[in-house]
């Protein structure tokens, strides 16, 4: 079963003015689509890999993907997983602050919600070149990490330099913000808080604890 580009769960212009419609259209319809197409090409004919879910493929990258195709599966499988996750954890009529257990645990881990936001923005700002910043749960603890290119913490430390189950991620590739924010990645990261869907982040947290 080939991997498929999931539809964006809201219209291209739903995140205006924080993320513009043209960026969303190009980001989803071209960038994400290319990752899906190139992932399918990379694993074509490898029945064991073709039968894995994208989650399982990420977790199996260090152990079960042959070296000959590890690079393309890492880059394009990572791109597919990361963007599918990203579209779901942002959305319209979102932003604000987490509530409940997630809010309590963020305060306990980072000092306050504002401290958390500052640390998360710093992780995105200091990722040189292209990559992602993540809030993960790792061994039961909340942590902020960042990864290069399309790596993600599910791939594990030996590949991605980070590990854990992602709860929230932000794409800091220039393609995610350049049309509206040009070189001002910090402004994009501040605007990002207006589109975070904390209900989805909390669901990710509940699922990660099971
Ligand atoms: Mn992207």
XYZ file of N, CA and C and ligand atoms in Angstrom:
631
model
N 0.857 -1.199 0.000
C 0.000 0.000 0.000
C 0.891 1.247 0.000
N 0.781 1.995 -1.050
C 1.641 3.188 -1.146
C 1.202 4.248 -0.125
N 2.161 5.024 0.308
C 1.834 6.154 1.182
C 1.093 7.212 0.373
N 0.178 7.902 1.037
C -0.628 8.917 0.351
C -0.506 10.260 1.049
N -0.571 11.302 0.237
C -0.579 12.661 0.787
C -1.926 12.888 1.470
N -1.930 13.115 2.793
C -3.211 13.381 3.458
C -3.681 14.788 3.102
N -4.998 14.974 2.956
C -5.456 16.336 2.682
C -5.161 17.246 3.868
N -4.903 18.510 3.567
C -4.764 19.489 4.650
C -6.097 19.525 5.403
N -6.074 19.451 6.739
C -7.333 19.334 7.483
C -8.130 20.643 7.604
N -7.751 21.674 6.842
C -8.449 22.975 6.847
C -8.029 23.669 5.556
N -8.762 24.731 5.173
C -8.397 25.416 3.920
C -7.017 26.081 4.005
N -6.420 26.315 2.834
C -5.085 26.932 2.785
C -5.018 28.251 3.536
N -6.136 28.999 3.522
C -6.101 30.345 4.124
C -6.553 30.347 5.587
N -6.754 29.158 6.167
C -7.331 29.074 7.517
C -6.396 29.599 8.601
N -5.100 29.659 8.319
C -4.154 30.077 9.361
C -3.709 31.529 9.182
N -4.346 32.221 8.215
C -4.070 33.655 8.038
C -4.456 34.393 9.324
N -3.804 35.457 9.713
C -2.647 36.074 9.041
C -1.308 35.477 9.497
N -1.345 34.451 10.355
C -0.099 33.970 10.968
C 0.733 33.166 9.973
N 0.073 32.298 9.216
C 0.749 31.588 8.121
C -0.125 31.800 6.882
N 0.474 32.341 5.831
C -0.304 32.772 4.667
C -0.708 31.598 3.775
N -1.783 31.829 3.016
C -2.381 30.772 2.191
C -1.421 30.238 1.136
N -0.638 31.117 0.518
C 0.274 30.652 -0.539
C 1.350 29.741 0.038
N 1.857 30.113 1.201
C 2.847 29.248 1.855
C 2.230 27.887 2.154
N 1.015 27.870 2.689
C 0.369 26.597 3.025
C 0.160 25.742 1.773
N -0.276 26.391 0.685
C -0.544 25.653 -0.552
C 0.730 25.015 -1.103
N 1.791 25.825 -1.196
C 3.048 25.290 -1.749
C 3.635 24.241 -0.803
N 3.540 24.521 0.489
C 4.137 23.639 1.497
C 3.463 22.259 1.466
N 2.149 22.254 1.434
C 1.423 20.983 1.420
C 1.408 20.340 0.031
N 0.976 21.091 -0.968
C 0.715 20.490 -2.287
C 1.993 20.127 -3.036
N 3.089 20.840 -2.764
C 4.327 20.550 -3.499
C 5.383 19.910 -2.603
N 5.726 20.578 -1.491
C 6.808 20.011 -0.660
C 6.393 18.671 -0.046
N 5.260 18.665 0.665
C 4.853 17.410 1.311
C 4.595 16.336 0.257
N 3.948 16.708 -0.843
C 3.677 15.723 -1.909
C 4.977 15.113 -2.437
N 5.999 15.922 -2.596
C 7.275 15.404 -3.099
C 7.870 14.392 -2.123
N 7.743 14.644 -0.821
C 8.255 13.682 0.161
C 7.518 12.345 0.033
N 6.197 12.402 -0.128
C 5.409 11.173 -0.258
C 5.803 10.425 -1.534
N 5.873 11.146 -2.633
C 6.209 10.499 -3.916
C 7.599 9.870 -3.859
N 8.540 10.592 -3.301
C 9.918 10.094 -3.274
C 10.105 8.973 -2.252
N 9.310 8.976 -1.180
C 9.325 7.849 -0.242
C 8.815 6.595 -0.958
N 7.707 6.717 -1.670
C 7.157 5.551 -2.376
C 8.150 5.000 -3.396
N 8.843 5.891 -4.082
C 9.858 5.448 -5.049
C 10.986 4.707 -4.335
N 11.394 5.246 -3.169
C 12.554 4.675 -2.455
C 12.277 3.253 -1.968
N 11.043 2.979 -1.533
C 10.754 1.657 -0.959
C 10.063 0.719 -1.948
N 9.855 1.187 -3.170
C 9.168 0.360 -4.162
C 9.874 -0.985 -4.321
N 9.121 -2.081 -4.220
C 9.674 -3.415 -4.404
C 10.172 -4.055 -3.120
N 10.318 -3.285 -2.049
C 10.722 -3.848 -0.760
C 9.445 -4.113 0.051
N 8.947 -5.349 -0.063
C 7.618 -5.669 0.476
C 7.552 -5.419 1.985
N 8.638 -5.764 2.693
C 8.633 -5.596 4.158
C 8.482 -4.125 4.537
N 9.157 -3.261 3.804
C 9.061 -1.831 4.120
C 7.748 -1.244 3.624
N 7.303 -1.703 2.463
C 6.044 -1.179 1.905
C 4.853 -1.461 2.819
N 4.955 -2.534 3.611
C 3.818 -2.906 4.457
C 3.818 -2.168 5.794
N 4.876 -1.415 6.077
C 4.957 -0.714 7.374
C 4.206 0.613 7.331
N 3.564 0.967 8.440
C 2.996 2.306 8.585
C 4.148 3.308 8.620
N 3.828 4.570 8.382
C 4.897 5.580 8.394
C 5.509 5.688 9.794
N 4.694 5.507 10.845
C 5.247 5.506 12.216
C 6.256 4.378 12.394
N 5.857 3.184 11.981
C 6.739 2.023 12.149
C 7.998 2.152 11.300
N 7.838 2.766 10.129
C 8.995 2.962 9.259
C 10.023 3.882 9.930
N 9.541 4.926 10.593
C 10.451 5.843 11.310
C 11.206 5.093 12.407
N 10.453 4.271 13.181
C 11.061 3.575 14.311
C 12.011 2.470 13.846
N 11.805 1.988 12.613
C 12.622 0.892 12.099
C 13.829 1.387 11.306
N 13.936 2.699 11.165
C 14.958 3.240 10.257
C 16.363 2.774 10.624
N 16.697 2.808 11.923
C 18.069 2.468 12.312
C 18.337 0.970 12.230
N 17.259 0.149 12.297
C 17.481 -1.301 12.372
C 17.131 -2.061 11.094
N 16.098 -1.649 10.371
C 15.545 -2.510 9.313
C 15.572 -1.939 7.906
N 16.105 -0.744 7.732
C 16.124 -0.175 6.378
C 17.522 -0.366 5.792
N 17.628 -1.034 4.637
C 18.949 -1.297 4.049
C 19.711 0.006 3.770
N 21.037 -0.058 3.936
C 21.860 1.139 3.756
C 21.644 1.795 2.400
N 21.387 0.981 1.386
C 21.274 1.517 0.027
C 20.138 2.528 -0.109
N 19.080 2.362 0.709
C 17.950 3.295 0.602
C 17.699 4.060 1.900
N 18.634 3.908 2.855
C 18.416 4.555 4.160
C 18.330 6.076 4.029
N 19.181 6.652 3.192
C 19.174 8.113 3.021
C 17.836 8.619 2.492
N 17.364 8.110 1.361
C 16.071 8.558 0.831
C 14.885 8.276 1.759
N 14.920 7.141 2.478
C 13.806 6.840 3.400
C 13.847 7.790 4.593
N 15.055 8.069 5.069
C 15.219 9.018 6.178
C 14.691 10.403 5.773
N 15.115 10.901 4.621
C 14.751 12.260 4.219
C 13.275 12.372 3.825
N 12.815 11.434 3.013
C 11.447 11.555 2.494
C 10.410 10.938 3.424
N 10.774 9.842 4.090
C 9.873 9.295 5.108
C 9.752 10.265 6.274
N 10.892 10.843 6.666
C 10.861 11.866 7.713
C 10.010 13.049 7.279
N 10.199 13.481 6.032
C 9.398 14.597 5.527
C 7.913 14.291 5.560
N 7.545 13.075 5.197
C 6.128 12.683 5.210
C 5.592 12.634 6.639
N 6.322 11.992 7.542
C 5.848 11.899 8.922
C 5.745 13.292 9.551
N 6.808 14.089 9.389
C 6.864 15.393 10.055
C 5.727 16.305 9.606
N 5.475 16.330 8.294
C 4.444 17.252 7.801
C 3.041 16.772 8.146
N 2.801 15.464 8.088
C 1.487 14.937 8.498
C 1.196 15.317 9.943
N 2.221 15.190 10.778
C 2.118 15.552 12.196
C 1.902 17.058 12.358
N 2.652 17.834 11.592
C 2.608 19.303 11.689
C 1.207 19.837 11.366
N 0.626 19.385 10.239
C -0.703 19.899 9.835
C -1.745 19.626 10.915
N -1.586 18.528 11.618
C -2.567 18.111 12.609
C -2.423 18.881 13.930
N -1.205 19.297 14.252
C -0.993 19.949 15.553
C -1.060 21.471 15.451
N -1.316 21.987 14.234
C -1.654 23.405 14.108
C -3.039 23.487 13.493
N -3.659 24.668 13.568
C -4.981 24.794 12.988
C -5.577 26.160 13.244
N -6.762 26.389 12.651
C -7.466 27.646 12.876
C -8.108 27.673 14.256
N -8.461 28.856 14.711
C -9.120 29.036 16.025
C -8.336 28.292 17.111
N -7.035 28.455 17.080
C -6.166 27.722 18.013
C -5.326 28.719 18.802
N -4.185 28.271 19.255
C -3.338 29.146 20.064
C -3.719 29.079 21.532
N -3.427 30.108 22.250
C -3.706 30.113 23.683
C -2.692 29.277 24.435
N -3.161 28.601 25.458
C -2.260 27.851 26.329
C -2.849 26.468 26.593
N -1.985 25.499 26.893
C -2.490 24.169 27.235
C -3.214 24.214 28.584
N -3.988 23.184 28.846
C -4.707 23.100 30.121
C -4.409 21.737 30.759
N -4.885 21.573 31.982
C -4.847 20.254 32.627
C -3.451 19.749 32.894
N -3.325 18.427 32.789
C -2.075 17.730 33.111
C -0.904 18.232 32.254
N -1.186 18.469 30.964
C -0.117 18.944 30.072
C 0.408 20.293 30.553
N -0.506 21.209 30.904
C -0.094 22.525 31.396
C 0.737 22.377 32.679
N 0.270 21.530 33.581
C 0.991 21.325 34.851
C 2.390 20.775 34.599
N 2.475 19.796 33.690
C 3.765 19.149 33.459
C 4.727 20.067 32.710
N 4.191 20.936 31.836
C 5.049 21.930 31.162
C 5.626 22.891 32.198
N 4.780 23.334 33.131
C 5.270 24.231 34.195
C 6.343 23.537 35.030
N 6.096 22.273 35.375
C 7.054 21.552 36.214
C 8.384 21.360 35.492
N 8.316 21.117 34.172
C 9.549 20.814 33.430
C 10.332 22.060 33.053
N 9.630 23.160 32.758
C 10.315 24.321 32.169
C 10.205 25.587 33.013
N 9.480 25.560 34.121
C 9.370 26.729 34.991
C 8.034 27.424 34.857
N 7.682 27.782 33.618
C 6.386 28.403 33.348
C 6.082 28.199 31.869
N 4.848 28.502 31.468
C 4.504 28.382 30.040
C 5.357 29.345 29.215
N 5.600 30.561 29.722
C 6.443 31.512 28.984
C 7.880 31.005 28.861
N 8.389 30.403 29.937
C 9.747 29.836 29.859
C 9.802 28.725 28.811
N 8.742 27.905 28.800
C 8.673 26.846 27.788
C 8.709 27.451 26.387
N 7.881 28.477 26.162
C 7.828 29.085 24.822
C 9.186 29.654 24.426
N 9.845 30.315 25.366
C 11.166 30.882 25.067
C 12.173 29.803 24.697
N 12.136 28.687 25.430
C 13.096 27.601 25.167
C 12.800 26.918 23.829
N 11.523 26.781 23.530
C 11.122 26.146 22.267
C 11.515 27.044 21.087
N 11.246 28.350 21.216
C 11.646 29.284 20.157
C 13.167 29.270 19.976
N 13.899 29.209 21.082
C 15.361 29.192 20.998
C 15.856 27.944 20.272
N 15.166 26.819 20.508
C 15.557 25.577 19.820
C 15.352 25.719 18.319
N 14.272 26.386 17.923
C 14.018 26.614 16.497
C 14.983 27.613 15.891
N 15.310 28.658 16.665
C 16.197 29.713 16.157
C 17.624 29.229 15.998
N 18.059 28.351 16.902
C 19.456 27.936 16.884
C 19.685 26.702 16.019
N 18.638 26.153 15.436
C 18.816 25.052 14.470
C 19.369 25.673 13.192
N 20.670 25.506 12.947
C 21.292 26.115 11.776
C 20.802 25.427 10.512
N 20.462 26.223 9.495
C 19.965 25.638 8.255
C 18.537 25.187 8.423
N 18.236 23.978 7.970
C 16.851 23.496 7.958
C 16.631 22.417 8.999
N 15.437 22.393 9.555
C 15.131 21.346 10.520
C 13.866 21.645 11.282
N 13.769 21.078 12.465
C 12.565 21.148 13.285
C 12.942 21.320 14.746
N 12.064 21.987 15.505
C 12.141 21.975 16.967
C 10.939 21.195 17.474
N 11.149 20.478 18.557
C 10.129 19.545 19.058
C 9.949 19.645 20.570
N 8.722 19.461 21.016
C 8.436 19.095 22.404
C 8.177 17.601 22.376
N 8.963 16.859 23.157
C 8.812 15.399 23.176
C 8.612 14.929 24.611
N 8.063 13.726 24.724
C 8.110 13.039 26.005
C 9.093 11.879 25.824
N 10.082 11.866 26.716
C 11.179 10.909 26.595
C 11.410 10.287 27.967
N 11.138 8.993 28.069
C 11.261 8.328 29.366
C 10.353 8.957 30.411
N 9.174 9.413 29.989
C 8.209 9.999 30.914
C 8.427 11.478 31.198
N 9.511 12.050 30.656
C 9.831 13.463 30.926
C 9.639 14.322 29.686
N 9.128 15.547 29.872
C 9.008 16.497 28.769
C 10.372 17.111 28.476
N 10.723 17.157 27.196
C 12.000 17.748 26.788
C 11.800 18.543 25.503
N 12.646 19.531 25.277
C 12.682 20.264 24.016
C 13.951 19.861 23.280
N 13.807 19.466 22.030
C 14.963 19.053 21.229
C 14.807 19.664 19.837
N 15.876 19.593 19.054
C 15.732 19.957 17.647
C 16.474 18.951 16.794
N 16.036 18.836 15.543
C 16.638 17.878 14.618
C 16.935 18.589 13.303
N 17.889 18.054 12.549
C 18.271 18.636 11.258
C 17.395 18.072 10.148
N 17.282 18.852 9.095
C 16.639 18.386 7.851
C 15.255 17.824 8.136
N 14.953 16.580 7.702
C 13.647 15.981 8.009
C 13.768 14.862 9.043
N 14.836 14.893 9.824
C 14.933 13.919 10.918
C 13.873 14.226 11.974
N 13.527 13.212 12.759
C 12.609 13.426 13.884
C 12.998 12.485 15.027
N 12.524 12.797 16.232
C 12.959 12.021 17.409
C 12.544 10.555 17.374
N 11.539 10.189 16.558
C 11.157 8.773 16.469
C 12.280 7.940 15.862
N 13.135 8.578 15.067
C 14.234 7.844 14.416
C 15.285 7.402 15.431
N 15.303 8.085 16.583
C 16.241 7.698 17.634
C 17.527 8.489 17.589
N 18.254 8.405 18.694
C 19.439 9.229 18.886
C 20.537 8.935 17.875
N 20.678 7.665 17.497
C 21.797 7.316 16.614
C 21.640 7.970 15.248
N 20.423 8.250 14.844
C 20.203 8.886 13.543
C 19.906 10.369 13.704
N 18.919 10.677 14.536
C 18.421 12.055 14.598
C 19.120 12.897 15.657
N 19.901 12.272 16.516
C 20.535 13.017 17.601
C 19.565 13.391 18.701
N 18.348 12.875 18.613
C 17.308 13.158 19.617
C 16.386 11.959 19.639
N 15.684 11.807 20.768
C 14.763 10.680 20.865
C 13.536 11.100 21.663
N 12.488 10.293 21.568
C 11.262 10.574 22.302
C 10.068 10.573 21.368
N 8.895 10.742 21.971
C 7.658 10.797 21.202
C 7.261 12.259 21.033
N 7.193 12.749 19.793
C 6.846 14.155 19.584
C 5.416 14.468 20.024
N 5.269 15.595 20.730
C 3.948 16.118 21.091
C 3.607 17.340 20.254
N 4.646 18.114 19.899
C 4.487 19.345 19.125
C 5.780 19.546 18.341
N 5.653 20.019 17.115
C 6.855 20.295 16.325
C 6.644 21.533 15.485
N 7.739 22.233 15.227
C 7.631 23.377 14.307
C 8.697 23.246 13.223
N 8.242 23.424 12.003
C 9.081 23.342 10.817
C 9.830 24.660 10.676
N 11.174 24.617 10.745
C 11.929 25.853 10.573
C 12.699 25.887 9.246
N 12.291 25.046 8.288
C 12.812 25.197 6.922
C 12.341 26.552 6.389
N 13.155 27.198 5.575
C 12.720 28.481 5.001
C 11.417 28.330 4.222
N 11.163 27.172 3.618
C 9.934 27.017 2.830
C 8.682 27.168 3.705
N 8.847 27.042 5.028
C 7.706 27.141 5.937
C 7.324 28.588 6.238
N 8.231 29.540 5.956
C 7.953 30.916 6.408
C 8.476 32.010 5.498
N 9.261 31.684 4.472
C 10.018 32.730 3.783
C 9.151 33.751 3.043
N 8.032 33.324 2.458
C 7.194 34.252 1.673
C 6.688 35.396 2.538
N 6.293 35.077 3.765
C 5.726 36.103 4.651
C 6.771 36.735 5.565
N 7.702 35.916 6.047
C 8.620 36.411 7.082
C 10.052 36.610 6.575
N 10.335 36.227 5.331
C 11.686 36.311 4.769
C 12.702 35.714 5.753
N 13.733 36.482 6.114
C 14.782 35.925 6.973
C 14.417 35.944 8.452
N 13.221 36.433 8.790
C 12.901 36.654 10.208
C 12.262 35.414 10.839
N 13.074 34.395 11.016
C 12.574 33.139 11.584
C 11.968 33.356 12.964
N 12.559 34.266 13.734
C 12.063 34.532 15.084
C 10.636 35.057 15.079
N 10.290 35.884 14.085
C 8.919 36.409 13.996
C 7.938 35.283 13.664
N 8.367 34.395 12.759
C 7.537 33.211 12.423
C 7.324 32.351 13.659
N 8.374 32.150 14.450
C 8.243 31.306 15.643
C 7.306 31.946 16.671
N 7.324 33.269 16.777
C 6.394 33.935 17.692
C 4.955 33.807 17.178
N 4.770 33.938 15.867
C 3.427 33.818 15.282
C 2.894 32.389 15.395
N 3.796 31.418 15.384
C 3.424 29.999 15.454
C 2.513 29.706 16.644
N 2.729 30.391 17.774
C 1.923 30.111 18.974
C 0.442 30.375 18.745
N 0.113 31.232 17.759
C -1.298 31.537 17.476
C -2.023 30.401 16.761
N -1.278 29.432 16.249
C -1.918 28.348 15.490
C -1.719 26.976 16.136
N -1.095 26.928 17.297
C -0.891 25.624 17.947
C -2.229 25.089 18.465
N -2.534 23.873 18.086
C -3.765 23.202 18.514
C -3.456 22.379 19.773
N -3.634 23.009 20.934
C -3.233 22.370 22.191
C -4.070 21.141 22.516
N -5.296 21.072 21.978
C -6.089 19.845 22.177
C -5.396 18.644 21.537
N -4.835 18.862 20.343
C -4.120 17.768 19.664
C -2.823 17.432 20.398
N -2.144 18.457 20.889
C -0.900 18.219 21.630
C -1.201 17.394 22.880
N -2.311 17.733 23.557
C -2.707 16.976 24.760
C -3.053 15.532 24.395
N -3.709 15.342 23.237
C -4.008 13.963 22.794
C -2.717 13.190 22.532
N -1.744 13.872 21.926
C -0.446 13.222 21.692
C 0.195 12.807 23.018
N 0.039 13.669 24.022
C 0.621 13.395 25.344
C -0.068 12.188 25.976
N -1.399 12.157 25.910
C -2.139 10.997 26.459
C -1.711 9.713 25.760
N -1.608 9.764 24.439
C -1.244 8.563 23.669
C 0.172 8.112 24.008
N 1.062 9.062 24.228
C 2.468 8.740 24.494
C 2.624 8.049 25.848
N 1.695 8.336 26.768
C 1.826 7.770 28.120
C 1.267 6.362 28.202
N 0.554 5.921 27.141
C -0.052 4.590 27.184
C 0.946 3.509 26.831
Mn 8.227 21.771 5.516
